[in-house]
Short mmCIF file of C-alpha atoms in Angstrom, two decimals:
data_model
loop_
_atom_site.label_atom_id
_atom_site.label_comp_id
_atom_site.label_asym_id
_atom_site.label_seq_id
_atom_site.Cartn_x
_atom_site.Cartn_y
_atom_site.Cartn_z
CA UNK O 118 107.91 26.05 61.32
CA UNK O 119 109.12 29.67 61.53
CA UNK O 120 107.88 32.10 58.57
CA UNK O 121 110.43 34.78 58.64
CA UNK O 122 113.65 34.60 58.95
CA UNK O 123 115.78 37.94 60.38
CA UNK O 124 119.66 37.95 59.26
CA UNK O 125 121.61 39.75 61.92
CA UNK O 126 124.95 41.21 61.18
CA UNK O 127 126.83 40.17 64.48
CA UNK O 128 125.79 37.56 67.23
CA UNK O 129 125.21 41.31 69.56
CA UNK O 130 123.33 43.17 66.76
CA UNK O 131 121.19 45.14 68.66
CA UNK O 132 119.80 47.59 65.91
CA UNK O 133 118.96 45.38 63.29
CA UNK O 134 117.40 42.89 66.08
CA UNK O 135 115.30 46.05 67.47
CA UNK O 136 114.46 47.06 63.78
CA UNK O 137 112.81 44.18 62.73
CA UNK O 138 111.01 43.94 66.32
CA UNK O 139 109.60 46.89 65.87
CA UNK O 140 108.15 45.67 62.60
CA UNK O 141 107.21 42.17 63.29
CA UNK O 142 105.78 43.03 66.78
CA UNK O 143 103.49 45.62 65.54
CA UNK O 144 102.20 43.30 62.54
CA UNK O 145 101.44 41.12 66.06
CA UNK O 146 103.88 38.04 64.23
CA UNK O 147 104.00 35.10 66.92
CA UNK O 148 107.75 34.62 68.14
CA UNK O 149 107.62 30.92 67.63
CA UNK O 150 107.20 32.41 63.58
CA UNK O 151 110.36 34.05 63.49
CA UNK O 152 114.18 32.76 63.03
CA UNK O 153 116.52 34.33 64.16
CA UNK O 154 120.32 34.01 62.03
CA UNK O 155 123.46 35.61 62.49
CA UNK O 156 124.71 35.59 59.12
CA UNK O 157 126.59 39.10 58.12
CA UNK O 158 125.34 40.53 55.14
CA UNK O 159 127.66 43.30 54.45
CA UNK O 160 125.03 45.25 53.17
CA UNK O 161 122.06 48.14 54.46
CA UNK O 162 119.36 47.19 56.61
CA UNK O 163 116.22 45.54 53.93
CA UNK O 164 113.22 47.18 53.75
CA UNK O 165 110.52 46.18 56.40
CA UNK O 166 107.02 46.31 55.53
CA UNK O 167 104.92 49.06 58.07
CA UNK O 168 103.35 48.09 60.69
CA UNK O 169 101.06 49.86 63.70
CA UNK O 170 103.41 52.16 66.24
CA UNK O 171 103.95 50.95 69.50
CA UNK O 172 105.49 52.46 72.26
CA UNK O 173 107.57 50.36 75.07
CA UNK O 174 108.91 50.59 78.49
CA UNK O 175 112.05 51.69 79.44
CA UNK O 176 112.60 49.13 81.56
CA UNK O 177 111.07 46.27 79.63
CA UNK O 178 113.09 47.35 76.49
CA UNK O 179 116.37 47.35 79.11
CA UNK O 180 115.48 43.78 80.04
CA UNK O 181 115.49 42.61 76.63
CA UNK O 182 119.27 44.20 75.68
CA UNK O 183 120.10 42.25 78.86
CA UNK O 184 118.68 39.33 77.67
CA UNK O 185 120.21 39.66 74.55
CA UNK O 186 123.76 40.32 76.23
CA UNK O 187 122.93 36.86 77.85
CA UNK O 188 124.88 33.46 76.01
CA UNK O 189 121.45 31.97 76.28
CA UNK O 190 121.24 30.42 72.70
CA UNK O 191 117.57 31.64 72.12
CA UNK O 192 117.59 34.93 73.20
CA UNK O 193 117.12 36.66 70.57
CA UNK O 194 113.62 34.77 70.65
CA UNK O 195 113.20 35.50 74.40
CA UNK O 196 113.76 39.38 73.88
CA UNK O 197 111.27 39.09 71.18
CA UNK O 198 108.42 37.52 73.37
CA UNK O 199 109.05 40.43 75.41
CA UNK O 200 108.26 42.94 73.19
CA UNK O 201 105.42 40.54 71.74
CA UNK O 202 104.01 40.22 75.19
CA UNK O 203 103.34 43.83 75.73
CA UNK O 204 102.15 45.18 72.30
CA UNK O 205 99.47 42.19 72.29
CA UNK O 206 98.84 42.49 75.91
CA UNK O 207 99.59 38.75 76.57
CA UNK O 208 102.08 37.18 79.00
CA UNK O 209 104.90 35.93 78.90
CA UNK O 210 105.24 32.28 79.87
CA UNK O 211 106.64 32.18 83.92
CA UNK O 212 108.77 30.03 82.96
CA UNK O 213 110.79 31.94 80.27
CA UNK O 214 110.46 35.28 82.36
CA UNK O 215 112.20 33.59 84.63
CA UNK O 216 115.22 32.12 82.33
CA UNK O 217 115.33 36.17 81.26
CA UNK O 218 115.53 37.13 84.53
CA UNK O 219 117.99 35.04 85.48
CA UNK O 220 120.19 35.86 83.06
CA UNK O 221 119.87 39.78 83.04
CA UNK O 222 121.17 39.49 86.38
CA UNK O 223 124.12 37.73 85.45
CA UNK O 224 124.60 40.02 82.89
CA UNK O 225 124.15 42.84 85.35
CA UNK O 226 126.68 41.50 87.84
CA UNK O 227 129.11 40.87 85.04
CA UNK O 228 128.91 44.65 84.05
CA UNK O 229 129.31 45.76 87.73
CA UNK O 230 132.24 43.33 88.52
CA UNK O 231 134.11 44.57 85.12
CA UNK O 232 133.58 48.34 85.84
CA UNK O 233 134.77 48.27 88.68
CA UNK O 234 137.91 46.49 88.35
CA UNK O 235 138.63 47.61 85.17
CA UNK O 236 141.89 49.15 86.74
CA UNK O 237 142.75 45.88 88.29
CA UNK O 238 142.10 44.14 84.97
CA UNK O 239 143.76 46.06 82.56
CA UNK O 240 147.46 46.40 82.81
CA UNK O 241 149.57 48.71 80.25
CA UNK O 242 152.19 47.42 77.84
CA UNK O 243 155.44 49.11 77.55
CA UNK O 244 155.41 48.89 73.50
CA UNK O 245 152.51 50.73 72.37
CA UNK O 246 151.24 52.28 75.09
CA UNK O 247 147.86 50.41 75.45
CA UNK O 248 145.75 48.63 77.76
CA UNK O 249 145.25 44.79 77.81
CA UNK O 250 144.03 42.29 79.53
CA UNK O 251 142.32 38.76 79.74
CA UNK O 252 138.65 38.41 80.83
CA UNK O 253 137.19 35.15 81.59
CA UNK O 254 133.66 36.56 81.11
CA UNK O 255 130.29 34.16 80.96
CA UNK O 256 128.52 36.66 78.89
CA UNK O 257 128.26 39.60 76.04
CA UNK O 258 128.77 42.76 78.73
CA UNK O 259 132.33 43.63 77.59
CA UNK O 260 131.50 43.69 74.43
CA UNK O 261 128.23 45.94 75.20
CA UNK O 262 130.77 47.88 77.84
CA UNK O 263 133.60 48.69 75.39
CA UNK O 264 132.59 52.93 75.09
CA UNK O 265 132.77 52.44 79.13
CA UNK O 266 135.98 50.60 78.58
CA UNK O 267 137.32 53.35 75.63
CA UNK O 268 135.83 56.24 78.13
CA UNK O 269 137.58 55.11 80.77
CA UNK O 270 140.89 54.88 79.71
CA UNK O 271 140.79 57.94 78.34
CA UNK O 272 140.66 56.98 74.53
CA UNK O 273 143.59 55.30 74.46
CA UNK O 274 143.85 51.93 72.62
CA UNK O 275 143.17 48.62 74.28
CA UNK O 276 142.88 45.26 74.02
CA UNK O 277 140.41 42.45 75.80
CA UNK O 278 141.13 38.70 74.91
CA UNK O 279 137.78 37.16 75.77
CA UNK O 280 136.98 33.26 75.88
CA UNK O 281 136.90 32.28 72.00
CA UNK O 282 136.37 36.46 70.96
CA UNK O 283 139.00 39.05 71.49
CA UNK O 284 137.96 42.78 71.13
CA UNK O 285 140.36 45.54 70.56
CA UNK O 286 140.06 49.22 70.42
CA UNK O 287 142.67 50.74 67.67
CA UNK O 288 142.15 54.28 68.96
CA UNK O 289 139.87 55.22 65.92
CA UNK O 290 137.79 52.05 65.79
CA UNK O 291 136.12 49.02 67.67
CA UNK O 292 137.62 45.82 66.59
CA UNK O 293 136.26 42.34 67.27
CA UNK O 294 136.85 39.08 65.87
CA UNK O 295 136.25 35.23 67.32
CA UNK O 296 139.56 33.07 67.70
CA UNK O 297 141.07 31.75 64.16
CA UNK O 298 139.25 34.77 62.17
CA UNK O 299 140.36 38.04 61.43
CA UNK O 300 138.63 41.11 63.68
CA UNK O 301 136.70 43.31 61.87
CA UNK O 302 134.89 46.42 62.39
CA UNK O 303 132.25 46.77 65.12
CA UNK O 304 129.94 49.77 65.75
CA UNK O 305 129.15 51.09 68.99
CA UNK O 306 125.65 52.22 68.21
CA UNK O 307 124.78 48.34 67.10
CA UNK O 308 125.41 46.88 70.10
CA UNK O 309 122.80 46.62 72.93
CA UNK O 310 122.98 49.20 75.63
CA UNK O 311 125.08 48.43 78.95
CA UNK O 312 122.81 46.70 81.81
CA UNK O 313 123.54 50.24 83.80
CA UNK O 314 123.72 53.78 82.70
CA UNK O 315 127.28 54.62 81.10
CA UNK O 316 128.44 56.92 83.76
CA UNK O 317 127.51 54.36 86.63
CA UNK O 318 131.33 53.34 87.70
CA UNK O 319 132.89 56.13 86.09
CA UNK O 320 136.02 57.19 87.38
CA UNK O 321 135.80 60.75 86.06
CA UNK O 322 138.66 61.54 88.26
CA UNK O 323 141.32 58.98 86.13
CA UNK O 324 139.69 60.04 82.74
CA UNK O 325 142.57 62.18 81.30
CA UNK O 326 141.91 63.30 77.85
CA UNK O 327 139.19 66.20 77.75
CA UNK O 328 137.59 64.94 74.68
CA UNK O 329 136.83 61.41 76.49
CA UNK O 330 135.28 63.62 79.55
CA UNK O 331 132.96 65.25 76.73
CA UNK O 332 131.66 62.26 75.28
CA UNK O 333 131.29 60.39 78.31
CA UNK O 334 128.85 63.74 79.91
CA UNK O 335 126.82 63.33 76.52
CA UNK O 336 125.07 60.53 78.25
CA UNK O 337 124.62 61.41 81.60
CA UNK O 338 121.29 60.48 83.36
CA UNK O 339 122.12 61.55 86.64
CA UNK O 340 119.14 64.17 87.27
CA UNK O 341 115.94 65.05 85.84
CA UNK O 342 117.49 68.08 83.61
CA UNK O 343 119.48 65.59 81.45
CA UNK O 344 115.77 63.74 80.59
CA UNK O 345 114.00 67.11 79.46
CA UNK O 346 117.03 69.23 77.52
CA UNK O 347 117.55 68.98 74.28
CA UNK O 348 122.00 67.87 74.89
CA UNK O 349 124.34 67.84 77.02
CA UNK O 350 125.87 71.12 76.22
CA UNK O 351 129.70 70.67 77.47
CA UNK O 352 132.73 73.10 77.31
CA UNK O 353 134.80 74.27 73.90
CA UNK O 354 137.73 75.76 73.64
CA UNK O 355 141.51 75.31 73.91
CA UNK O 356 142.45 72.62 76.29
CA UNK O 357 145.38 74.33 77.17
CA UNK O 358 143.72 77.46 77.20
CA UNK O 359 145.38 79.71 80.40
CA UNK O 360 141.91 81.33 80.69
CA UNK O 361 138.33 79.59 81.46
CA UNK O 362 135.44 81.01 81.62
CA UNK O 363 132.45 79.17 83.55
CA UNK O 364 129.15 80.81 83.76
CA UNK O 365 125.83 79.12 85.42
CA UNK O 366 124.01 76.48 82.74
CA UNK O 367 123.09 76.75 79.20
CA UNK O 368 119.92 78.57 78.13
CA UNK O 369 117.66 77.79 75.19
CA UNK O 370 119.81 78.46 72.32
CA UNK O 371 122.74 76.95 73.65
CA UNK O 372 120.20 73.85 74.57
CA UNK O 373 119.41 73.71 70.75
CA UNK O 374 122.84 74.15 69.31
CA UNK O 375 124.94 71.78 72.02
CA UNK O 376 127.42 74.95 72.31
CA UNK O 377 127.94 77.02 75.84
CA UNK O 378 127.55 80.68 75.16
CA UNK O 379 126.01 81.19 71.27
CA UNK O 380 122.31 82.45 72.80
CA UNK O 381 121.61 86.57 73.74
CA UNK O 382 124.30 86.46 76.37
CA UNK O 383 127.02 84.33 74.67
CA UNK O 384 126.76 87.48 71.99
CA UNK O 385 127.36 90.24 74.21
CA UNK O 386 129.97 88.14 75.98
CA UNK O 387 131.71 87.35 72.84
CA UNK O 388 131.56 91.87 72.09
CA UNK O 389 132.89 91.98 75.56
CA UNK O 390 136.05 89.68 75.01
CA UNK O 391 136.31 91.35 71.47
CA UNK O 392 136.91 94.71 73.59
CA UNK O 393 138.98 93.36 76.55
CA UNK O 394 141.36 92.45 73.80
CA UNK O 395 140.45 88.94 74.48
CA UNK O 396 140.57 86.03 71.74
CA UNK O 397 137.10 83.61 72.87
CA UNK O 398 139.53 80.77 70.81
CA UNK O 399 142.29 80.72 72.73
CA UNK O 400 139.87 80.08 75.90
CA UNK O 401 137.76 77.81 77.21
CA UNK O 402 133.92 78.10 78.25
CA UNK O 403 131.68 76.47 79.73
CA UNK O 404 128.80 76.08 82.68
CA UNK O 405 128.76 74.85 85.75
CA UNK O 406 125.51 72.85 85.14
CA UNK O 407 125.72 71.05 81.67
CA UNK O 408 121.48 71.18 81.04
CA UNK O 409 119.36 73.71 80.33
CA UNK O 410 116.58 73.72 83.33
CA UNK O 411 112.90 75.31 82.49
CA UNK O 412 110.06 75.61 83.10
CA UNK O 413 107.17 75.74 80.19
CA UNK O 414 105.53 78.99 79.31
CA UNK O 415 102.95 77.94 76.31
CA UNK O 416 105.78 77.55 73.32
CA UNK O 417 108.63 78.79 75.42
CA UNK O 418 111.06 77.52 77.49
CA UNK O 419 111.42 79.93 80.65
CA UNK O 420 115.26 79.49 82.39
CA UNK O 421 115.21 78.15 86.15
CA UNK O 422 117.82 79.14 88.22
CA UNK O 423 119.89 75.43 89.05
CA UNK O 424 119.79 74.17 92.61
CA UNK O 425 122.33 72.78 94.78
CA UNK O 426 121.37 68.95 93.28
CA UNK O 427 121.57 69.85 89.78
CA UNK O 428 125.64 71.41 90.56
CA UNK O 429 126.82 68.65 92.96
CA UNK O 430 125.31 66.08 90.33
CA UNK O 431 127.45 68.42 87.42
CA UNK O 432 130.56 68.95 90.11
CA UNK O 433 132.49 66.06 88.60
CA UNK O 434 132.43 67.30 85.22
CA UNK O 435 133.61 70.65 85.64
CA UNK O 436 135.74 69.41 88.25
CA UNK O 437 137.28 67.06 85.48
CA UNK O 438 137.58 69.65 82.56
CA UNK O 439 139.32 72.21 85.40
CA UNK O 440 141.87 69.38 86.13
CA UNK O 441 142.75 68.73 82.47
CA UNK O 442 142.94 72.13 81.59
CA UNK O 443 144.78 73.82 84.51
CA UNK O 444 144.24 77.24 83.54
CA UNK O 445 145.84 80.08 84.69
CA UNK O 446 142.93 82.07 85.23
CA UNK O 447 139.82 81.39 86.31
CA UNK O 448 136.41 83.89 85.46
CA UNK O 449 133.65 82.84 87.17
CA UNK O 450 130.64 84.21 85.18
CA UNK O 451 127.83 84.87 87.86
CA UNK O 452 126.94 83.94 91.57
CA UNK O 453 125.81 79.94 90.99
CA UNK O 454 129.43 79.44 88.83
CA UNK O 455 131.42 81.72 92.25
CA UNK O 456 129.68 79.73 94.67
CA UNK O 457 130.05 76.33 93.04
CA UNK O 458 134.04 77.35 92.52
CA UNK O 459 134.45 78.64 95.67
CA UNK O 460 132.56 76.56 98.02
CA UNK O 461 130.56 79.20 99.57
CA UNK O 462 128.12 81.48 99.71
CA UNK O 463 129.08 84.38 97.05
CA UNK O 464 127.93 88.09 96.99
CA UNK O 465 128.94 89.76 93.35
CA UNK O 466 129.22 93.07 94.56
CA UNK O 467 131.73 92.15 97.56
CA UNK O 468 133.61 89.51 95.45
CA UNK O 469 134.19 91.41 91.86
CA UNK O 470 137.10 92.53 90.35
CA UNK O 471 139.85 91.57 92.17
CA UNK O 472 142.05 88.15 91.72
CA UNK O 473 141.34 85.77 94.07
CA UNK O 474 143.92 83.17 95.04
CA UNK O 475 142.32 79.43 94.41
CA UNK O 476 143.46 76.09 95.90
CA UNK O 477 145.03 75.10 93.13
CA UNK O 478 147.29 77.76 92.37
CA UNK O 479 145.05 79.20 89.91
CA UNK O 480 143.44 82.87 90.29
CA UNK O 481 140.24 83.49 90.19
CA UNK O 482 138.05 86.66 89.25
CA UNK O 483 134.48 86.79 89.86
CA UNK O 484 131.98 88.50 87.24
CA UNK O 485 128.65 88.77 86.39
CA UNK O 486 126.73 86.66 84.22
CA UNK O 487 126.55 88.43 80.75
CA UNK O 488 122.81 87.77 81.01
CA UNK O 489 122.80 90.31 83.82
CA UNK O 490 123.24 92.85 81.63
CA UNK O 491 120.85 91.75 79.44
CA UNK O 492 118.20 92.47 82.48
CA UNK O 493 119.26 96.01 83.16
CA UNK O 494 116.48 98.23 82.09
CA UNK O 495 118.32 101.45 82.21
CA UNK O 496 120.38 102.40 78.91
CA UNK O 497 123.02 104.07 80.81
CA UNK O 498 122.88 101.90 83.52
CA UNK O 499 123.40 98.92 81.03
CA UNK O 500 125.86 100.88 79.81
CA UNK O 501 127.79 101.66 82.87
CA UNK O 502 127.27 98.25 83.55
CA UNK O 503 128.97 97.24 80.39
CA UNK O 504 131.88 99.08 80.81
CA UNK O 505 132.37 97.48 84.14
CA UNK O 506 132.43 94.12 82.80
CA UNK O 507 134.77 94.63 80.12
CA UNK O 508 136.95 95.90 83.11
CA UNK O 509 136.83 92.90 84.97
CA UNK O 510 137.69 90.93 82.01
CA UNK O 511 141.18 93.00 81.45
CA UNK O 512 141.95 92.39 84.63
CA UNK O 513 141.72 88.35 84.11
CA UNK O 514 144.01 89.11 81.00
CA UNK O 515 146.33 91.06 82.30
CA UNK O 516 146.35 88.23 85.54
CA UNK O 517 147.64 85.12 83.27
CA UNK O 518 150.69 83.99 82.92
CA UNK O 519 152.68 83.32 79.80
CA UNK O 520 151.46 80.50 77.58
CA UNK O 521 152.85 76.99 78.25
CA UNK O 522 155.76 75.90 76.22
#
């Protein structure tokens, strides 16, 4: 007879299911001495007793949320034995790994078939303005999909009648309710996390609102700099600002913070708009590359120069805030942010200070880097230096167009 008994808030409740895991597995409790209940409690997570630190797998934690996206009717047990398995260094019986295989699959398919043809799936009312459809799903992934879903469709609200469920996004909340009860309240960060990575199936190039671009980036994967920075560290500004600014990546103190432009450089920038008679709020900065790449030096983080991997894998991001925005003018902070814009090979000196005519119909003007001037050694060199950069900066002012009515 099971011992302990775990309340969970929601048939999907991920966090309070990993919670006690982490308890209960590191006090080494058998699975077969735990109940699982979904019985919602309204209330805080209860107090669990401590127990020894354990660290898990990525992927063997992944296989459990898949598991637990599963219908199976014990898998919140299964996802247990999991964990159990590999903190007591036992195994796990072949035939259950293979009931939790089966059905992470299916849960992985299910994901992959609803991302992409989401677009074929959803259709928009005339009313309100939202998305709806009917999915005849076998499992939990739309639930566990719905920040893909709200991503997506660019925050707007939807709507996703599911058998016996329904799910609805209001626009400011996650809604979900089973048939004959009234939806309530459901939070993203409780629910298991999708069977793939968030931006796997994106359509960056349909998302249309600039804050649903921004949170989707947060939790990009794509290379190796998103799994040692600190953030994602995306644009700010105005998105109707007429002028962006887009320098290379963020350094340490913009790494820290999760804002482009605040470190060394992003101070002498902001003196430099101050004196081009420029107002940094009614633009919009950012980077080309949205993670700070180093390399360590003891306690400090040294800046690496981004490679041609690390900006194709950013491309669609800056490529997606350039769309929404449609500035007028376009400053290109620094060779990597010129090259990446202009799809070649760029020499600052030859390029500088003049406007340059873009595909789009917006004009560009290539700059240095702020930090540039940071690296002059010479006072009046810096200073001469200086000078010229505020230059080039009146010129992109004096280049844009009237606001937008």
């Amino acid at each position: 007879m099971p011992q302990t008994t775990i309340s969970l808030d929601h048939p999907l409740d991920f966090a309070r299911w990993r919670t006690a895991t982490r308890t209960l597995a590191g006090q080494h409790v058998p699975p077969d001495d735990i109940a699982w209940h979904v019985a919602p409690s309204g209330g805080p997570d209860a107090p669990m007793p401590d127990a020894h630190p354990f660290r898990i797998p990525r992927e063997t934690m992944q296989l459990a949320a898949d598991v637990l996206q599963s219908m199976l009717p014990d898998r919140f047990t299964l996802a247990y034995r999991l964990v159990y398995a590999h903190v007591t260094g036992t195994d796990v019986p072949p035939a259950e790994l293979a009931r939790m295989e089966a059905a992470a699959a299916g849960v992985r398919a299910e994901t992959a078939r609803l991302r992409h043809g989401l677009f074929t799936l959803m259709q928009r009312t005339d009313g309100d303005g939202a998305w709806h459809a009917t999915c005849d799903a076998a499992t939990y992934a739309p639930e566990c999909n719905a920040r893909f879903i709200t991503f997506q469709l660019s925050l707007a609200p939807w709507r996703l009648a599911l058998p016996g469920r329904r799910m609805e996004w209001t626009g400011h909340e996650l809604l979900h309710g089973h048939d004959g009860a009234d939806a309530s309240p459901l939070a993203f960060n409780s629910l298991p996390p999708p069977a793939m990575p968030l931006v796997d199936g994106l359509d960056i190039a349909r998302i249309t609102a600039l804050p649903a671009v921004a949170l989707a980036a947060r939790t990009c994967r794509i290379c190796p700099m998103a799994r040692h920075a600190t953030r994602t560290v995306f644009g700010e500004g105005r998105s109707d600002a007429r002028m962006m600014f887009v320098g290379e990546q963020p350094g340490d103190r913009e790494d820290l913070a999760g804002r482009p432009f605040v470190g060394p450089a992003g101070q002498l920038f902001d003196r430099a708009l101050h004196a081009a008679g420029i107002d940094r709020d009614d633009a919009y900065v950012t980077n080309t590359v949205k993670h700070f790449k180093f390399r360590r030096s003891g306690t400090r983080r040294i800046h690496e120069k981004a490679g041609p991997a690390e900006i194709a894998n950013c491309a669609p991001w800056l490529a997606a805030e350039r769309r929404i925005i449609r500035p007028h003018v376009l400053v290109m902070l620094g060779g990597t942010a010129a090259s990446a814009l202009l799809g070649r090979p760029v020499t600052i000196g030859r390029e500088r200070s003049r406007a340059i005519t873009l595909g789009d119909g917006a004009t560009g003007v290539v700059t240095v880097h702020p930090s540039f001037l940071l690296r002059v050694p010479d006072e009046a060199a810096r200073g001469r230096e200086y000078d010229h950069f505020v230059a080039d900066l009146r010129l992109a002012a004096s280049l844009c167009a009237p606001a937008r009515a």
